[in-house]
Amino acid sequence: DTEVTQTPKHLVMGMTNKKSLKCEQHMGHRAMYWYKQKAKKPPELMFVYSYEKLSINESVPSRFSPECPNSSLLNLHLHALQPEDSALYLCASSQEGAAGQFFGPGTRLTVL
Amino acid sequence: RKEVEQDPGPFNVPEGATVAFNCTYSNSASQSFFWYRQDCRKEPKLLMSVYSSGNEDGRFTAQLNRASQYISLLIRDSKLSDSATYLCAVNGAAGNKLTFGGGTRVLVKP
């Protein structure tokens, strides 16, 4: 199984809503990532989890809150988002270290 | 200067032709290098890692030039299905942090 899955595929939320994005991988990877991608731009790293611990936070606003319940799951909790947060949110996983990362299909988020 | 830079293109390529493009990186301590392919409104897909000695996967050849700090991707016998945006990605000395270039758009035409 070489797949990273993400749910939901699409999400529309208001600025006062609380929602969560979910990501799962069963490749035995110990590093998991959240990226944000705007149209016609490359993915921008948000968070890195290594062995279920947060190792990198790229100065992401606190309205985004990551969680890694176990080695296969990664969540991104969203609260009080702004319209400019609308983007494709990508989860990825990799073996530990400088290894290639495998991306999920993403959640396309629209904030109204 | 951006950490990782690419010519945005588009590279308009006749079907069957060869196309090559580069990606420059600024951090000389960068450890590993990758090419990804991204189709419109889809996720990036890992195309190939780039090794110091250069490597080939079918019609795709990747090269690394550490002295000049760039990597390259060459596509031979281009197919219509090769039309996509090609993203280079560089993993710095910090290990897990992958920095992407802005992407090079390739359009293969009949």
Coordinates of C-alpha atoms in Angstrom, one line a residue:
Chain A
D1 CA 0.0 0.0 0.0
T2 CA 1.8 3.1 -1.3
E3 CA -1.0 5.5 -0.7
V4 CA -1.7 8.6 1.4
T5 CA -5.4 9.3 1.9
Q6 CA -7.0 12.5 2.9
T7 CA -10.5 13.4 3.9
P8 CA -12.6 15.4 3.1
K9 CA -11.8 16.1 -0.6
H10 CA -13.5 19.4 -0.4
L11 CA -14.5 21.6 2.5
V12 CA -16.4 24.9 2.7
M13 CA -16.4 26.6 6.0
G14 CA -17.3 29.9 7.5
M15 CA -14.9 32.1 9.5
T16 CA -16.4 31.0 12.8
N17 CA -16.5 27.3 12.1
K18 CA -14.2 24.6 13.5
K19 CA -13.3 21.7 11.2
S20 CA -10.6 19.1 10.9
L21 CA -8.7 17.7 8.0
K22 CA -7.6 14.1 8.2
C23 CA -4.6 12.2 6.7
E24 CA -3.7 8.5 6.9
Q25 CA -0.8 6.5 5.6
H26 CA 0.1 2.8 5.9
M27 CA 3.6 2.8 4.4
G28 CA 5.3 2.6 7.8
H29 CA 6.7 6.2 7.3
R30 CA 7.7 7.9 10.5
A31 CA 7.6 11.5 9.1
M32 CA 4.4 13.2 8.1
Y33 CA 3.8 16.7 6.8
W34 CA 1.2 19.4 6.1
Y35 CA 1.6 21.7 3.2
K36 CA -0.6 24.5 1.9
Q37 CA -0.7 25.2 -1.9
K38 CA -2.3 28.2 -3.6
A39 CA -3.1 28.2 -7.3
K40 CA -0.1 28.4 -9.6
K41 CA 2.3 28.3 -6.6
P42 CA 4.4 25.5 -5.2
P43 CA 3.5 23.7 -2.0
E44 CA 4.5 25.6 1.2
L45 CA 5.5 23.6 4.2
M46 CA 3.4 24.2 7.3
F47 CA 4.3 21.4 9.8
V48 CA 6.5 18.3 10.1
Y49 CA 5.9 15.4 12.5
S50 CA 8.8 13.1 13.1
Y51 CA 8.1 9.9 15.2
E52 CA 4.7 11.5 16.2
K53 CA 6.3 14.6 17.6
L54 CA 6.1 18.0 16.1
S55 CA 9.6 18.8 14.8
I56 CA 9.0 21.8 12.5
N57 CA 6.3 24.6 12.6
E58 CA 6.9 27.1 9.8
S59 CA 5.5 30.0 11.9
V60 CA 2.0 29.0 11.0
P61 CA -0.8 31.0 12.7
S62 CA -2.4 29.4 15.7
R63 CA -5.8 29.1 13.9
F64 CA -4.1 26.0 12.4
S65 CA -3.5 23.2 15.0
P66 CA -1.8 20.0 13.9
E67 CA -2.2 16.7 15.8
C68 CA -0.6 13.3 15.3
P69 CA -2.6 10.7 17.2
N70 CA -0.4 7.8 16.0
S71 CA 2.2 6.9 13.5
S72 CA -0.4 6.5 10.7
L73 CA -2.6 9.4 11.3
L74 CA -2.2 13.2 11.0
N75 CA -4.9 15.8 11.6
L76 CA -5.1 19.5 11.0
H77 CA -7.6 21.3 13.2
L78 CA -9.0 24.6 11.8
H79 CA -10.6 27.4 13.7
A80 CA -11.5 31.0 12.9
L81 CA -9.9 30.8 9.5
Q82 CA -9.7 33.8 7.1
P83 CA -10.8 33.8 3.4
E84 CA -7.1 34.0 2.4
D85 CA -6.6 30.6 4.0
S86 CA -8.6 29.1 1.1
A87 CA -6.1 26.7 -0.6
L88 CA -5.3 23.1 -1.3
Y89 CA -4.1 21.4 1.9
L90 CA -1.7 18.5 1.2
C91 CA -0.6 15.8 3.5
A92 CA 2.6 13.9 2.8
S93 CA 4.7 11.2 4.4
S94 CA 8.2 9.9 4.1
Q95 CA 10.7 7.7 5.7
E96 CA 12.7 9.6 8.2
G97 CA 15.6 11.7 7.0
A98 CA 16.2 13.2 3.6
A99 CA 13.8 10.9 1.8
G100 CA 11.3 11.6 -1.0
Q101 CA 7.8 12.5 0.2
F102 CA 4.6 11.0 -1.0
F103 CA 1.5 13.2 -1.2
G104 CA -2.1 12.6 -0.6
P105 CA -4.7 14.0 -3.0
G106 CA -5.3 17.0 -0.8
T107 CA -8.3 18.8 0.7
R108 CA -9.5 21.8 -1.3
L109 CA -10.6 24.3 1.4
T110 CA -12.8 27.3 0.8
V111 CA -13.3 29.8 3.6
L112 CA -16.3 32.1 3.2
Chain B
R1 CA 17.3 35.2 -4.1
K2 CA 14.9 32.3 -3.8
E3 CA 16.2 29.1 -2.2
V4 CA 15.0 27.0 -5.2
E5 CA 14.3 28.5 -8.6
Q6 CA 12.9 27.2 -11.9
D7 CA 12.1 28.7 -15.3
P8 CA 8.2 28.8 -15.1
G9 CA 7.9 28.1 -18.9
P10 CA 5.8 27.1 -20.6
F11 CA 8.0 24.8 -22.6
N12 CA 6.1 24.0 -25.8
V13 CA 7.4 20.7 -27.0
P14 CA 6.4 18.8 -30.2
E15 CA 5.4 15.2 -29.5
G16 CA 8.4 12.9 -29.8
A17 CA 10.9 15.7 -29.1
T18 CA 13.4 16.0 -26.2
V19 CA 13.0 18.7 -23.6
A20 CA 15.3 19.6 -20.7
F21 CA 15.1 22.1 -18.0
N22 CA 17.0 23.0 -14.8
C23 CA 16.5 23.9 -11.2
T24 CA 19.0 26.0 -9.2
Y25 CA 19.3 25.9 -5.5
S26 CA 21.1 28.3 -3.2
N27 CA 22.0 26.2 -0.1
S28 CA 25.3 24.4 -0.8
A29 CA 24.6 22.1 2.2
S30 CA 21.5 20.6 0.5
Q31 CA 21.4 16.9 0.9
S32 CA 18.9 15.4 -1.5
F33 CA 17.0 16.3 -4.6
F34 CA 13.8 15.3 -6.3
W35 CA 11.6 15.9 -9.3
Y36 CA 7.9 15.9 -8.9
R37 CA 5.2 16.0 -11.5
Q38 CA 2.0 17.9 -10.8
D39 CA -1.1 17.8 -13.0
C40 CA -3.7 20.6 -12.8
R41 CA -5.7 20.4 -9.5
K42 CA -3.9 17.2 -8.5
E43 CA -1.3 16.5 -5.9
P44 CA 2.5 16.4 -6.7
K45 CA 3.7 12.9 -7.6
L46 CA 7.3 11.9 -7.0
L47 CA 8.8 11.3 -10.4
M48 CA 12.4 10.5 -9.4
S49 CA 15.1 11.2 -6.9
V50 CA 18.3 12.8 -8.2
Y51 CA 21.5 11.0 -7.4
S52 CA 25.0 12.4 -7.6
S53 CA 26.0 10.2 -10.5
G54 CA 22.8 11.0 -12.4
N55 CA 20.0 8.5 -13.0
E56 CA 17.6 7.4 -15.6
D57 CA 14.1 6.1 -15.4
G58 CA 12.8 5.2 -18.8
R59 CA 12.5 8.3 -20.9
F60 CA 13.5 10.5 -17.9
T61 CA 17.0 11.4 -17.0
A62 CA 18.0 13.5 -13.9
Q63 CA 21.4 15.1 -13.3
L64 CA 22.9 16.9 -10.3
N65 CA 25.7 19.5 -10.6
R66 CA 26.8 20.3 -7.1
A67 CA 29.5 22.7 -8.3
S68 CA 27.0 24.9 -10.0
Q69 CA 24.2 24.0 -7.7
Y70 CA 21.6 22.9 -10.1
I71 CA 19.7 19.8 -11.0
S72 CA 18.2 19.0 -14.4
L73 CA 15.5 16.9 -15.9
L74 CA 15.5 15.6 -19.5
I75 CA 12.5 14.0 -21.1
R76 CA 13.1 12.0 -24.3
D77 CA 10.5 11.0 -26.9
S78 CA 7.9 13.4 -25.3
K79 CA 4.3 12.1 -25.0
L80 CA 1.2 14.1 -24.8
S81 CA 0.7 12.7 -21.4
D82 CA 4.0 14.3 -20.2
S83 CA 2.2 17.7 -20.2
A84 CA 2.3 18.8 -16.6
T85 CA 4.1 21.1 -14.2
Y86 CA 7.4 19.7 -13.1
L87 CA 8.5 20.7 -9.6
C88 CA 12.0 20.3 -8.3
A89 CA 12.4 19.8 -4.5
V90 CA 15.5 20.2 -2.4
N91 CA 16.0 18.7 1.1
G92 CA 18.3 20.9 3.1
A93 CA 20.7 20.0 5.9
A94 CA 17.8 20.1 8.4
G95 CA 16.7 16.7 7.1
N96 CA 12.9 16.6 6.7
K97 CA 12.4 20.1 5.3
L98 CA 11.7 20.0 1.6
T99 CA 11.7 23.2 -0.4
F100 CA 10.0 23.4 -3.7
G101 CA 10.8 25.4 -6.8
G102 CA 8.0 27.3 -8.5
G103 CA 7.6 24.7 -11.1
T104 CA 8.2 24.4 -14.9
R105 CA 5.2 24.0 -17.1
V106 CA 5.6 21.6 -20.0
L107 CA 3.1 21.4 -22.9
V108 CA 3.6 18.6 -25.3
K109 CA 1.7 19.2 -28.6
P110 CA 0.8 16.9 -31.5

